[in-house]
mmCIF file of C-alpha atoms and ligand atoms in Angstrom:
data_model
loop_
_atom_site.group_PDB
_atom_site.id
_atom_site.type_symbol
_atom_site.label_atom_id
_atom_site.label_comp_id
_atom_site.label_asym_id
_atom_site.label_seq_id
_atom_site.Cartn_x
_atom_site.Cartn_y
_atom_site.Cartn_z
ATOM 1 C CA UNK A 1 -113.470 -37.953 132.794
ATOM 2 C CA UNK A 2 -110.086 -38.583 131.230
ATOM 3 C CA UNK A 3 -107.760 -36.334 129.233
ATOM 4 C CA UNK A 4 -108.011 -37.012 125.522
ATOM 5 C CA UNK A 5 -104.257 -37.688 125.076
ATOM 6 C CA UNK A 6 -104.340 -40.181 127.936
ATOM 7 C CA UNK A 7 -107.478 -41.750 126.607
ATOM 8 C CA UNK A 8 -105.900 -42.212 123.174
ATOM 9 C CA UNK A 9 -102.632 -43.650 124.435
ATOM 10 C CA UNK A 10 -104.596 -45.811 126.838
ATOM 11 C CA UNK A 11 -106.538 -47.123 123.849
ATOM 12 C CA UNK A 12 -103.165 -47.976 122.282
ATOM 13 C CA UNK A 13 -103.419 -45.417 119.471
ATOM 14 C CA UNK A 14 -99.818 -44.407 120.220
ATOM 15 C CA UNK A 15 -97.479 -43.149 122.891
ATOM 16 C CA UNK A 16 -98.365 -39.902 124.654
ATOM 17 C CA UNK A 17 -96.009 -37.936 122.382
ATOM 18 C CA UNK A 18 -97.274 -39.600 119.194
ATOM 19 C CA UNK A 19 -100.825 -38.901 120.267
ATOM 20 C CA UNK A 20 -100.012 -35.211 120.770
ATOM 21 C CA UNK A 21 -98.720 -35.107 117.190
ATOM 22 C CA UNK A 22 -101.871 -36.774 115.868
ATOM 23 C CA UNK A 23 -103.960 -34.236 117.728
ATOM 24 C CA UNK A 24 -101.960 -31.344 116.265
ATOM 25 C CA UNK A 25 -102.489 -32.754 112.789
ATOM 26 C CA UNK A 26 -106.251 -32.873 113.307
ATOM 27 C CA UNK A 27 -106.492 -36.648 112.988
ATOM 28 C CA UNK A 28 -108.690 -37.069 116.047
ATOM 29 C CA UNK A 29 -112.396 -36.383 116.247
ATOM 30 C CA UNK A 30 -114.668 -36.392 119.251
ATOM 31 C CA UNK A 31 -118.342 -36.825 118.397
ATOM 32 C CA UNK A 32 -117.551 -35.981 114.784
ATOM 33 C CA UNK A 33 -115.606 -32.773 115.482
ATOM 34 C CA UNK A 34 -111.849 -32.359 115.185
ATOM 35 C CA UNK A 35 -110.290 -31.783 118.608
ATOM 36 C CA UNK A 36 -106.677 -30.657 118.904
ATOM 37 C CA UNK A 37 -106.348 -30.065 122.642
ATOM 38 C CA UNK A 38 -104.605 -32.912 124.510
ATOM 39 C CA UNK A 39 -106.259 -31.825 127.751
ATOM 40 C CA UNK A 40 -109.790 -32.073 126.307
ATOM 41 C CA UNK A 41 -111.869 -34.134 128.755
ATOM 42 C CA UNK A 42 -113.464 -37.349 127.558
ATOM 43 C CA UNK A 43 -116.483 -38.838 129.236
ATOM 44 C CA UNK A 44 -115.930 -42.566 129.093
ATOM 45 C CA UNK A 45 -118.776 -44.597 127.653
ATOM 46 C CA UNK A 46 -120.426 -41.470 126.232
ATOM 47 C CA UNK A 47 -118.084 -39.577 123.919
ATOM 48 C CA UNK A 48 -117.256 -41.241 120.610
ATOM 49 C CA UNK A 49 -113.658 -40.843 119.597
ATOM 50 C CA UNK A 50 -112.247 -41.568 116.164
ATOM 51 C CA UNK A 51 -108.699 -41.587 114.799
ATOM 52 C CA UNK A 52 -108.215 -41.325 111.051
ATOM 53 C CA UNK A 53 -111.995 -41.687 110.724
ATOM 54 C CA UNK A 54 -112.003 -45.014 112.576
ATOM 55 C CA UNK A 55 -113.845 -45.313 115.853
ATOM 56 C CA UNK A 56 -111.627 -46.281 118.744
ATOM 57 C CA UNK A 57 -112.884 -48.768 121.278
ATOM 58 C CA UNK A 58 -111.415 -48.066 124.654
ATOM 59 C CA UNK A 59 -110.591 -50.928 126.944
ATOM 60 C CA UNK A 60 -111.886 -50.204 130.382
ATOM 61 C CA UNK A 61 -109.794 -52.842 132.077
ATOM 62 C CA UNK A 62 -106.244 -53.726 131.189
ATOM 63 C CA UNK A 63 -103.940 -56.416 132.520
ATOM 64 C CA UNK A 64 -100.162 -56.328 132.351
ATOM 65 C CA UNK A 65 -97.436 -58.741 133.325
ATOM 66 C CA UNK A 66 -94.459 -56.902 134.806
ATOM 67 C CA UNK A 67 -91.043 -58.379 135.503
ATOM 68 C CA UNK A 68 -90.379 -56.365 138.633
ATOM 69 C CA UNK A 69 -86.734 -55.538 139.135
ATOM 70 C CA UNK A 70 -84.969 -55.118 142.485
ATOM 71 C CA UNK A 71 -85.094 -51.712 144.111
ATOM 72 C CA UNK A 72 -88.627 -50.820 143.008
ATOM 73 C CA UNK A 73 -91.495 -50.778 145.490
ATOM 74 C CA UNK A 74 -94.879 -52.444 144.907
ATOM 75 C CA UNK A 75 -96.839 -49.276 145.472
ATOM 76 C CA UNK A 76 -98.500 -46.694 143.280
ATOM 77 C CA UNK A 77 -96.709 -43.783 144.907
ATOM 78 C CA UNK A 78 -93.752 -43.382 147.168
ATOM 79 C CA UNK A 79 -91.938 -40.253 148.323
ATOM 80 C CA UNK A 80 -88.490 -41.805 147.859
ATOM 81 C CA UNK A 81 -88.401 -44.985 145.832
ATOM 82 C CA UNK A 82 -89.335 -45.706 142.273
ATOM 83 C CA UNK A 83 -92.675 -47.525 142.139
ATOM 84 C CA UNK A 84 -94.038 -50.247 139.877
ATOM 85 C CA UNK A 85 -96.516 -47.700 138.531
ATOM 86 C CA UNK A 86 -93.608 -45.473 137.450
ATOM 87 C CA UNK A 87 -92.408 -48.397 135.328
ATOM 88 C CA UNK A 88 -95.746 -48.536 133.495
ATOM 89 C CA UNK A 89 -96.294 -44.836 132.981
ATOM 90 C CA UNK A 90 -96.003 -45.092 129.188
ATOM 91 C CA UNK A 91 -99.158 -47.208 129.107
ATOM 92 C CA UNK A 92 -101.171 -44.032 129.643
ATOM 93 C CA UNK A 93 -103.166 -45.771 132.360
ATOM 94 C CA UNK A 94 -102.484 -43.860 135.522
ATOM 95 C CA UNK A 95 -104.984 -45.945 137.484
ATOM 96 C CA UNK A 96 -103.071 -49.225 137.500
ATOM 97 C CA UNK A 97 -102.118 -50.961 140.711
ATOM 98 C CA UNK A 98 -100.202 -54.121 141.540
ATOM 99 C CA UNK A 99 -102.073 -57.324 142.336
ATOM 100 C CA UNK A 100 -100.410 -58.015 145.665
ATOM 101 C CA UNK A 101 -96.917 -57.063 146.654
ATOM 102 C CA UNK A 102 -93.375 -58.149 146.223
ATOM 103 C CA UNK A 103 -90.696 -56.868 148.580
ATOM 104 C CA UNK A 104 -88.389 -54.133 147.325
ATOM 105 C CA UNK A 105 -85.567 -56.655 146.880
ATOM 106 C CA UNK A 106 -87.783 -59.339 145.285
ATOM 107 C CA UNK A 107 -87.946 -59.698 141.517
ATOM 108 C CA UNK A 108 -90.351 -61.270 139.103
ATOM 109 C CA UNK A 109 -93.975 -61.622 138.206
ATOM 110 C CA UNK A 110 -96.316 -58.863 139.241
ATOM 111 C CA UNK A 111 -99.674 -58.366 137.593
ATOM 112 C CA UNK A 112 -100.690 -54.756 137.130
ATOM 113 C CA UNK A 113 -104.307 -53.907 136.407
ATOM 114 C CA UNK A 114 -107.063 -51.386 136.970
ATOM 115 C CA UNK A 115 -109.639 -54.141 137.581
ATOM 116 C CA UNK A 116 -110.357 -54.263 141.293
ATOM 117 C CA UNK A 117 -112.588 -57.356 141.161
ATOM 118 C CA UNK A 118 -109.938 -59.317 139.303
ATOM 119 C CA UNK A 119 -107.303 -58.350 141.896
ATOM 120 C CA UNK A 120 -109.649 -59.165 144.740
ATOM 121 C CA UNK A 121 -110.339 -62.594 143.269
ATOM 122 C CA UNK A 122 -106.633 -63.415 142.965
ATOM 123 C CA UNK A 123 -105.732 -62.109 146.404
ATOM 124 C CA UNK A 124 -108.632 -63.551 148.355
ATOM 125 C CA UNK A 125 -107.206 -65.814 151.097
ATOM 126 C CA UNK A 126 -110.067 -68.235 150.474
ATOM 127 C CA UNK A 127 -109.067 -68.816 146.877
ATOM 128 C CA UNK A 128 -105.631 -70.275 147.692
ATOM 129 C CA UNK A 129 -104.101 -69.088 144.453
ATOM 130 C CA UNK A 130 -100.731 -70.783 143.812
ATOM 131 C CA UNK A 131 -97.648 -68.569 143.827
ATOM 132 C CA UNK A 132 -94.365 -70.073 142.720
ATOM 133 C CA UNK A 133 -91.056 -68.591 143.843
ATOM 134 C CA UNK A 134 -87.514 -69.320 142.812
ATOM 135 C CA UNK A 135 -85.513 -69.130 146.027
ATOM 136 C CA UNK A 136 -81.764 -69.026 146.565
ATOM 137 C CA UNK A 137 -80.711 -69.663 150.145
ATOM 138 C CA UNK A 138 -77.658 -68.947 152.280
ATOM 139 C CA UNK A 139 -77.313 -72.582 153.301
ATOM 140 C CA UNK A 140 -78.234 -76.015 151.958
ATOM 141 C CA UNK A 141 -81.683 -77.406 152.697
ATOM 142 C CA UNK A 142 -81.841 -80.540 154.821
ATOM 143 C CA UNK A 143 -84.500 -83.097 153.957
ATOM 144 C CA UNK A 144 -86.236 -82.544 157.305
ATOM 145 C CA UNK A 145 -86.463 -78.801 156.566
ATOM 146 C CA UNK A 146 -87.957 -79.514 153.165
ATOM 147 C CA UNK A 147 -90.552 -81.735 154.808
ATOM 148 C CA UNK A 148 -91.261 -79.110 157.474
ATOM 149 C CA UNK A 149 -91.863 -76.435 154.829
ATOM 150 C CA UNK A 150 -94.181 -78.760 152.964
ATOM 151 C CA UNK A 151 -96.144 -79.561 156.117
ATOM 152 C CA UNK A 152 -96.355 -75.939 157.328
ATOM 153 C CA UNK A 153 -94.090 -73.985 159.680
ATOM 154 C CA UNK A 154 -94.539 -71.604 162.585
ATOM 155 C CA UNK A 155 -93.691 -68.077 161.422
ATOM 156 C CA UNK A 156 -94.749 -66.413 164.655
ATOM 157 C CA UNK A 157 -98.432 -66.021 163.824
ATOM 158 C CA UNK A 158 -101.489 -67.722 165.280
ATOM 159 C CA UNK A 159 -101.521 -70.383 162.614
ATOM 160 C CA UNK A 160 -98.662 -72.177 160.900
ATOM 161 C CA UNK A 161 -98.287 -71.755 157.156
ATOM 162 C CA UNK A 162 -100.460 -73.918 154.930
ATOM 163 C CA UNK A 163 -98.865 -76.912 153.226
ATOM 164 C CA UNK A 164 -96.449 -75.852 150.509
ATOM 165 C CA UNK A 165 -94.554 -77.574 147.740
ATOM 166 C CA UNK A 166 -90.766 -77.618 147.620
ATOM 167 C CA UNK A 167 -88.895 -78.686 144.540
ATOM 168 C CA UNK A 168 -85.147 -78.910 144.823
ATOM 169 C CA UNK A 169 -83.027 -77.321 142.119
ATOM 170 C CA UNK A 170 -79.656 -77.482 143.837
ATOM 171 C CA UNK A 171 -78.363 -77.675 147.421
ATOM 172 C CA UNK A 172 -79.103 -74.012 147.953
ATOM 173 C CA UNK A 173 -81.947 -73.312 145.537
ATOM 174 C CA UNK A 174 -85.571 -74.434 145.350
ATOM 175 C CA UNK A 175 -88.913 -73.696 143.755
ATOM 176 C CA UNK A 176 -91.383 -73.010 146.514
ATOM 177 C CA UNK A 177 -95.124 -73.004 145.833
ATOM 178 C CA UNK A 178 -97.359 -71.387 148.433
ATOM 179 C CA UNK A 179 -101.075 -70.679 148.432
ATOM 180 C CA UNK A 180 -101.126 -67.773 150.883
ATOM 181 C CA UNK A 181 -99.710 -64.279 150.780
ATOM 182 C CA UNK A 182 -98.582 -63.404 154.277
ATOM 183 C CA UNK A 183 -96.167 -60.568 154.891
ATOM 184 C CA UNK A 184 -92.589 -61.560 153.909
ATOM 185 C CA UNK A 185 -93.898 -65.101 153.847
ATOM 186 C CA UNK A 186 -91.137 -66.859 151.936
ATOM 187 C CA UNK A 187 -88.359 -65.167 153.901
ATOM 188 C CA UNK A 188 -90.072 -66.006 157.184
ATOM 189 C CA UNK A 189 -90.661 -69.615 156.155
ATOM 190 C CA UNK A 190 -87.000 -70.103 155.346
ATOM 191 C CA UNK A 191 -86.027 -68.406 158.580
ATOM 192 C CA UNK A 192 -88.311 -70.786 160.466
ATOM 193 C CA UNK A 193 -86.149 -73.684 159.273
ATOM 194 C CA UNK A 194 -82.898 -71.912 160.165
ATOM 195 C CA UNK A 195 -82.053 -70.765 156.661
ATOM 196 C CA UNK A 196 -82.054 -67.397 154.903
ATOM 197 C CA UNK A 197 -83.274 -66.143 151.536
ATOM 198 C CA UNK A 198 -80.519 -64.449 149.533
ATOM 199 C CA UNK A 199 -82.410 -64.082 146.248
ATOM 200 C CA UNK A 200 -86.129 -64.263 145.572
ATOM 201 C CA UNK A 201 -88.055 -64.182 142.330
ATOM 202 C CA UNK A 202 -91.721 -64.941 141.694
ATOM 203 C CA UNK A 203 -92.083 -66.960 138.546
ATOM 204 C CA UNK A 204 -95.783 -67.858 138.485
ATOM 205 C CA UNK A 205 -99.114 -66.921 140.006
ATOM 206 C CA UNK A 206 -102.519 -68.513 139.493
ATOM 207 C CA UNK A 207 -101.408 -70.388 136.391
ATOM 208 C CA UNK A 208 -99.737 -67.345 134.855
ATOM 209 C CA UNK A 209 -96.037 -67.905 134.205
ATOM 210 C CA UNK A 210 -93.545 -65.040 133.975
ATOM 211 C CA UNK A 211 -92.456 -64.458 130.395
ATOM 212 C CA UNK A 212 -88.704 -64.882 130.725
ATOM 213 C CA UNK A 213 -88.126 -62.780 127.615
ATOM 214 C CA UNK A 214 -89.176 -59.712 129.614
ATOM 215 C CA UNK A 215 -86.124 -57.898 130.960
ATOM 216 C CA UNK A 216 -86.209 -56.514 134.522
ATOM 217 C CA UNK A 217 -88.638 -53.601 134.401
ATOM 218 C CA UNK A 218 -90.187 -54.890 131.173
ATOM 219 C CA UNK A 219 -93.901 -55.483 130.824
ATOM 220 C CA UNK A 220 -96.537 -56.542 128.335
ATOM 221 C CA UNK A 221 -100.274 -57.036 128.222
ATOM 222 C CA UNK A 222 -101.588 -60.473 129.113
ATOM 223 C CA UNK A 223 -102.767 -62.498 126.140
ATOM 224 C CA UNK A 224 -106.326 -63.745 125.902
ATOM 225 C CA UNK A 225 -105.122 -67.261 126.561
ATOM 226 C CA UNK A 226 -103.313 -66.161 129.720
ATOM 227 C CA UNK A 227 -106.451 -64.350 130.854
ATOM 228 C CA UNK A 228 -108.507 -67.486 130.294
ATOM 229 C CA UNK A 229 -106.094 -69.538 132.382
ATOM 230 C CA UNK A 230 -106.250 -67.053 135.216
ATOM 231 C CA UNK A 231 -110.028 -67.030 135.380
ATOM 232 C CA UNK A 232 -110.184 -70.758 136.119
HETATM 233 N N1 URA B 1 -92.367 -63.637 150.264
HETATM 234 C C1 URA B 1 -91.425 -62.775 150.670
HETATM 235 O O1 URA B 1 -90.785 -62.975 151.693
HETATM 236 N N2 URA B 1 -91.200 -61.699 149.906
HETATM 237 C C2 URA B 1 -91.853 -61.439 148.752
HETATM 238 O O2 URA B 1 -91.584 -60.441 148.095
HETATM 239 C C3 URA B 1 -92.823 -62.360 148.364
HETATM 240 C C4 URA B 1 -93.068 -63.454 149.131
#
C-alpha cells in the first residue's frame, strides 16, 4: 500500500506539491471515482489510477544515476549526515537504496534503485563488475607501483586484490579499474604501494558511465540504452 500522492509522483505525474494540487482539483480518479485525499492508500497492481482521464502505469522498479557529492553518506538513513536517499526525495520513491557504497568523501557514480535483484547482480563478487575510479594521489606513481597494482596488492586481508587496470593521466592522477568492492579498496590499494588518495571519484560501473552534465547531487533516470548495457 502506498499513499496516492506518493504513487502519483512516483509515476512521474508531477512533483509531490503539483500532485497535491491535481488532487484538490479533482483530476485524479481511483477505480473511476474522484479521490482528493493525498493520503488515500493505493494497492499496487490492483487499483486503477487515472489522471485527466488517462490511466497511469506505475513503474515498479526505477533506476537512477546519482552524481554523489562529498559529505553525503551512502545510506538510506543516518542520524547525523545527509544521505543519498535525502538527495532523491523528490522522486517520490522512498524505497530507493544505493547499489553499493562510496565513502563519505568520495564523489561520483552511484546507482539508486528499488530493484533488489538488479543490485544483487551488480554487487555479486562472482560477477566481477568493472568499477572505474578517477584517483588523485599525494605522490607520483612509480612504474613498479603501477605494475604492483595491476598484478594485485596485499591490503591486509587473506587474499591480495584481483588484477586491476591502471591508466596514467598525470604523475599524480590515474584511472583505476577494479572488479571487486572491498571496504575502502582504492584507498587501501594506494596505501599498499606507499601512496595516498587525496581525491576519489567513481566514473563508471558495469558499462554505465557517469553523465558529466550532472552536477554534484544531481541525478536522472537511466535510459533504456544504459539499462541494456548494464544487463550484459
Ligand atoms: N574505494 C575506496 O577507497 N572508497 C570508495 O568510496 C570507493 C572505493
